[in-house]
Short mmCIF file of C-alpha atoms and ligand atoms in Angstrom, two decimals:
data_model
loop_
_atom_site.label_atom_id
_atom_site.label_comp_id
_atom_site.label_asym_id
_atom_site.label_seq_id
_atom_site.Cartn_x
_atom_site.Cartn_y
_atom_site.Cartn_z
CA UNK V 1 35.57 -96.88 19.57
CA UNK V 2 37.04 -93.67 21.28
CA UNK V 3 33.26 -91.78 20.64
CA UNK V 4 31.44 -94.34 22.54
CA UNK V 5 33.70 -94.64 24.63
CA UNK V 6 33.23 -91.21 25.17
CA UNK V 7 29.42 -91.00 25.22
CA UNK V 8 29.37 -94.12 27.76
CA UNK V 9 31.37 -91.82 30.38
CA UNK V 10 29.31 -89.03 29.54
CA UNK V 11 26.35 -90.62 30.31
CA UNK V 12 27.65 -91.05 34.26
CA UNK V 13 28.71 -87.59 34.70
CA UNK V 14 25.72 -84.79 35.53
CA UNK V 15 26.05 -81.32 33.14
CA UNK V 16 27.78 -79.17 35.92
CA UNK V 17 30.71 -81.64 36.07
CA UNK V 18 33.38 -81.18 33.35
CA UNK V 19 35.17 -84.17 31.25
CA UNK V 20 38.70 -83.79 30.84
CA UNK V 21 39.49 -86.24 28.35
CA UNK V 22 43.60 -87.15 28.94
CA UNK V 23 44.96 -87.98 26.01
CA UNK V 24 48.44 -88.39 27.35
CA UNK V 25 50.53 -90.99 24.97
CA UNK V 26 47.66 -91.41 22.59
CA UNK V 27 48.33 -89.96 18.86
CA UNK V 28 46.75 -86.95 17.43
CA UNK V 29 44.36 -88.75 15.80
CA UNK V 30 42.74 -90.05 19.08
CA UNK V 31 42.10 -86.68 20.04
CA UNK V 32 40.77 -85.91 16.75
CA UNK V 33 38.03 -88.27 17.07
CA UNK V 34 37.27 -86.97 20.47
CA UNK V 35 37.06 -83.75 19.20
CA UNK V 36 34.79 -84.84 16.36
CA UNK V 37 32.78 -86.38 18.86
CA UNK V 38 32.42 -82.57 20.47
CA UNK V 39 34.52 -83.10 23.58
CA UNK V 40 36.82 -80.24 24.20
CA UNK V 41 38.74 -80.29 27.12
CA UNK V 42 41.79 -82.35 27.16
CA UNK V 43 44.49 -83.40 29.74
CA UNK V 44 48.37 -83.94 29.42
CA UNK V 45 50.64 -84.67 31.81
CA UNK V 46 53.69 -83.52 30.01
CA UNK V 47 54.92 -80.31 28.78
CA UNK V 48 56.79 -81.21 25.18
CA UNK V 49 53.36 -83.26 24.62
CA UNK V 50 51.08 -80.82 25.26
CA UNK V 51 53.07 -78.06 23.20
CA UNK V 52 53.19 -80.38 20.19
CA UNK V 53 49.90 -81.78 20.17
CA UNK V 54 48.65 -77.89 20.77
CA UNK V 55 50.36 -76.68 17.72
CA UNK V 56 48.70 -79.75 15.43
CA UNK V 57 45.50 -79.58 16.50
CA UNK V 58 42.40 -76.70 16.52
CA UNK V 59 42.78 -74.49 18.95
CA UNK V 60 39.60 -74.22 20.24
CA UNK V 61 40.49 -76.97 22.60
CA UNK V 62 41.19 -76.34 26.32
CA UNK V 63 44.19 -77.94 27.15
CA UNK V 64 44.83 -78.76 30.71
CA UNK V 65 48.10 -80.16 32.17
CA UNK V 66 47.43 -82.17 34.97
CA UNK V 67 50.90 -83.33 35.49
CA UNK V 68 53.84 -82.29 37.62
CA UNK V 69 55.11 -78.55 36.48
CA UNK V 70 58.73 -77.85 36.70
CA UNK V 71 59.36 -73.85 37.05
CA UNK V 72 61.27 -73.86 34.14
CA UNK V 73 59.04 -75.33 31.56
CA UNK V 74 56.26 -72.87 32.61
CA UNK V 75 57.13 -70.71 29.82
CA UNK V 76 56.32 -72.95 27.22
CA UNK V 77 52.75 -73.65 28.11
CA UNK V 78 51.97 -69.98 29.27
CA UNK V 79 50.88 -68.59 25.96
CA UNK V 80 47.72 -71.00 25.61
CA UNK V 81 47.18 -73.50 28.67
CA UNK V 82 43.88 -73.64 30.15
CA UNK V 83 43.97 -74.76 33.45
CA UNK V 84 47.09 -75.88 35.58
CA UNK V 85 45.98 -78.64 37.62
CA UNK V 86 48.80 -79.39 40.11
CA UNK V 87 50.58 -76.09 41.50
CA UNK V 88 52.31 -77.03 44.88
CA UNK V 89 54.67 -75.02 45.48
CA UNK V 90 54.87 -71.12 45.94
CA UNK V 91 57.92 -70.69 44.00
CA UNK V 92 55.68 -72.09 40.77
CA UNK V 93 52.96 -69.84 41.19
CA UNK V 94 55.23 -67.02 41.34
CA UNK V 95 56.60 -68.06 38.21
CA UNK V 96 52.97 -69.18 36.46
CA UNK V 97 52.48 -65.24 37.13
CA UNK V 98 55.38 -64.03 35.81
CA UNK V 99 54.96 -65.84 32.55
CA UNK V 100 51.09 -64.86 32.45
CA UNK V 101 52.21 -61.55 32.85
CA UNK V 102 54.48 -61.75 29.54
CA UNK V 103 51.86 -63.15 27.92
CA UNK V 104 49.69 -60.45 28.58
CA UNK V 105 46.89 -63.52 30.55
CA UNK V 106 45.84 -64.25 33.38
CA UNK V 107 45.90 -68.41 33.69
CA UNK V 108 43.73 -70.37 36.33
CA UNK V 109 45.31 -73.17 38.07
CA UNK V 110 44.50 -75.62 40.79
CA UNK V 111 46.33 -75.90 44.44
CA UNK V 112 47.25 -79.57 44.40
CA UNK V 113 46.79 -81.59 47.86
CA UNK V 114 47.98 -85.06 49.08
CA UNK V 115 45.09 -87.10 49.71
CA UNK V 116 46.58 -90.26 48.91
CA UNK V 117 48.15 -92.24 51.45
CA UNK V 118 51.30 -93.06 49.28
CA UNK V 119 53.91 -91.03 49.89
CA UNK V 120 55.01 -90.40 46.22
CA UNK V 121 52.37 -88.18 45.03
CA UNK V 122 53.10 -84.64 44.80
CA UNK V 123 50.53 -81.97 46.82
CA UNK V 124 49.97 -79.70 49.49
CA UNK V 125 49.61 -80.41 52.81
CA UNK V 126 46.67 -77.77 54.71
CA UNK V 127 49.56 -75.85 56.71
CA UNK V 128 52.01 -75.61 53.26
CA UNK V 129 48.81 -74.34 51.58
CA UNK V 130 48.09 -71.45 54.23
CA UNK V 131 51.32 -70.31 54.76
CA UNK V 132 51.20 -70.09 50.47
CA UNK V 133 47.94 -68.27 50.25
CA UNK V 134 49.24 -65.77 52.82
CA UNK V 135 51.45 -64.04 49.63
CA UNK V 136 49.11 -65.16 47.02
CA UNK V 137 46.49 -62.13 46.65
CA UNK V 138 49.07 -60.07 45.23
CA UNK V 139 49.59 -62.20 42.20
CA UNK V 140 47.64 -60.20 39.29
CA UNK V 141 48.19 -62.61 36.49
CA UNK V 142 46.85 -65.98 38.00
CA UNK V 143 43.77 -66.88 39.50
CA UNK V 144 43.83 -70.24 41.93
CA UNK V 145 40.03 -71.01 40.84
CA UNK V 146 40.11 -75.01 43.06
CA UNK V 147 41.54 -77.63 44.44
CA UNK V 148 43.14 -80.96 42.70
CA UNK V 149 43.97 -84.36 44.37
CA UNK V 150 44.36 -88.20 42.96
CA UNK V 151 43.10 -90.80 45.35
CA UNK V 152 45.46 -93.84 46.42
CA UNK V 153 45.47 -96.44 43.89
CA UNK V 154 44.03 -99.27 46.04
CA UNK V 155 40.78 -101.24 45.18
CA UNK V 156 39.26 -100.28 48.91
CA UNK V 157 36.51 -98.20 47.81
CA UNK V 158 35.87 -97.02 51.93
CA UNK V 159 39.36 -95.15 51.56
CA UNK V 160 39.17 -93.89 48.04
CA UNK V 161 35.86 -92.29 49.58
CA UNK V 162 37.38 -91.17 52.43
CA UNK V 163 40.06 -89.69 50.65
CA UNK V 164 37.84 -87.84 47.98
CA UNK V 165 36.06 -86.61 51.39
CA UNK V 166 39.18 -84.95 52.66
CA UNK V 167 39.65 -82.69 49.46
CA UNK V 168 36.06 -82.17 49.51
CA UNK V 169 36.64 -80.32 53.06
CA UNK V 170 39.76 -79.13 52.10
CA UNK V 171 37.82 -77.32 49.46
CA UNK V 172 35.04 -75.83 51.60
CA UNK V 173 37.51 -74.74 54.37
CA UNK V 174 39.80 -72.63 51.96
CA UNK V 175 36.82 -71.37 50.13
CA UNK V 176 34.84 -69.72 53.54
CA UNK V 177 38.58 -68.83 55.23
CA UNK V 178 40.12 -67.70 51.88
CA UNK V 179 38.05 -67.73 48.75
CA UNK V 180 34.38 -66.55 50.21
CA UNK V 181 34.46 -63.10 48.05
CA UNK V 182 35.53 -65.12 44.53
CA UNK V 183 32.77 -66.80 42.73
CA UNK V 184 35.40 -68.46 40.35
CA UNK V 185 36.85 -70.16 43.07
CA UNK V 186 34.79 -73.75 42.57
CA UNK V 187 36.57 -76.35 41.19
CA UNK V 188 37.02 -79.61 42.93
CA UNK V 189 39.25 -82.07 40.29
CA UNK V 190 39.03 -85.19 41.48
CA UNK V 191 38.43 -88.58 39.92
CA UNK V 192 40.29 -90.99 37.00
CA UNK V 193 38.65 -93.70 34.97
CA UNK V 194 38.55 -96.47 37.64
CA UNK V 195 36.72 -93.74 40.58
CA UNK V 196 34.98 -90.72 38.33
CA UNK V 197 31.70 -91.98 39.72
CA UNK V 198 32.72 -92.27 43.40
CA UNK V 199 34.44 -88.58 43.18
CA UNK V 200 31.36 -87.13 42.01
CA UNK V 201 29.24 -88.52 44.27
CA UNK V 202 31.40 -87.00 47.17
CA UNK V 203 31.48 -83.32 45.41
CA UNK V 204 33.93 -83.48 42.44
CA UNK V 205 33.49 -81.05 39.35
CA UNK V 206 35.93 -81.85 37.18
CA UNK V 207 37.22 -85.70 36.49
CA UNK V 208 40.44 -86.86 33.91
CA UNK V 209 39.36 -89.53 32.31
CA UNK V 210 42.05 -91.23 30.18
CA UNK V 211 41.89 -94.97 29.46
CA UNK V 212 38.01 -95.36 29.98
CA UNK V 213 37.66 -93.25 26.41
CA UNK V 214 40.76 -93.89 25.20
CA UNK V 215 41.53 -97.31 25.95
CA UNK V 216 44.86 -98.83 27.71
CA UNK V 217 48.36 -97.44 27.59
C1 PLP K 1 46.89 -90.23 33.70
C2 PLP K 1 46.18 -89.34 34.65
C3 PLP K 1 44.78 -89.37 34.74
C4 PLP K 1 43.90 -90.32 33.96
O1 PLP K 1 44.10 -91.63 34.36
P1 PLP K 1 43.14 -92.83 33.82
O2 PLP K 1 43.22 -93.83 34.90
O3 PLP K 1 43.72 -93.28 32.54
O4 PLP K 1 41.78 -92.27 33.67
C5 PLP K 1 44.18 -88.48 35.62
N1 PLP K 1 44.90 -87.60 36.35
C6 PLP K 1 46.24 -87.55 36.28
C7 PLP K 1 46.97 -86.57 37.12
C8 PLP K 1 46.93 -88.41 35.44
O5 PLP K 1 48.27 -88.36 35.37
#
């Protein structure tokens, strides 16, 4: 089930965009299937569960936590974590630095913006994101390598567009006013199982992809 799942989604998403599978809830032998089935980035949104399900499974998986960070859980994911999808705040990239810098790594992360129009989500807003970047060349131990945002959950696909369009600008804007001289900086992470196709087709090159491979939770 979970490996055609798997190689249905694949099939809509063009080789430069990359699959983040989010197994978030689903047991480790979910993700072992995926695995088997040669996909190798994967997505939590919680800290305890991705520590535990990095310790009991291979670790050539890329683990990405695309949830909400708190400062003081930082530490625990610092020693192996891929990519940190949703840094919003200056006082967690100090500490994502800090903790790279114990662990002798640098770690990539994404500056997470609110594109939605609910006001719940977390993100940046352009002017919190400047006034950020204004300290942020003199962190050695992190590199901010894109941009993350989740659409409003709303079946209007005009606004989901729309909204996808505003981190795609977001994007291009910090990369020729900030990012012009770093090649690494070119991730857009947009898109979840009910809009991967509509965020690539307005520039996204990463999607999390939970339920459409791994079913409901
Ligand atoms: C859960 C989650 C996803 C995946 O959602 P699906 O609709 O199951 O694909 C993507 N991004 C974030 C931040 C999530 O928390």
């Amino acid at each position: 089930m979970i490996s055609e799942n798997l190689v249905e989604v694949l099939k809509e998403i063009p080789n430069n965009v990359t699959l983040v599978a989010v197994s978030k809830t689903k047991p480790i032998e979910a993700i072992e299937e995926a695995y088997l089935a040669g996909q190798r980035h994967f997505g939590e949104n919680k800290v305890q569960e991705l520590v535990a399900k990095h310790e009991k499974l291979p670790k050539d998986i890329n683990w990405h936590l695309i949830g909400h960070l708190q400062t003081n859980k930082v530490k625990y994911v610092a020693p192996f974590v891929h990519l940190i999808h949703a840094v919003d705040s200056e006082k967690l990239l100090i500490e994502i630095d800090k903790q790279a810098h114990k662990n002798n790594r640098i770690i990539d992360m994404l500056l997470q913006f609110h594109i939605a129009q609910e006001d719940t989500k977390f993100g940046l807003s352009m002017g919190e994101c400047k006034l950020l970047l204004k300290n942020s060349r003199s962190f050695l131990n992190t590199r901010i390598v894109g941009v993350m945002g989740m659409a409003s959950f709303v079946d209007d696909e005009y606004q989901i567009r729309n909204e996808f369009k505003t981190l795609r600008n977001i994007f291009n804007e910090l990369k020729s006013e900030y990012f012009g001289d770093v090649p690494y900086f070119s991730t857009i992470s947009m898109g979840m199982s009910g809009d991967y196709s509509l965020a690539i087709e307005e520039g996204s090159t990463m999607v999390r992809v939970g339920s459409a491979i791994f079913g409901t939770r």
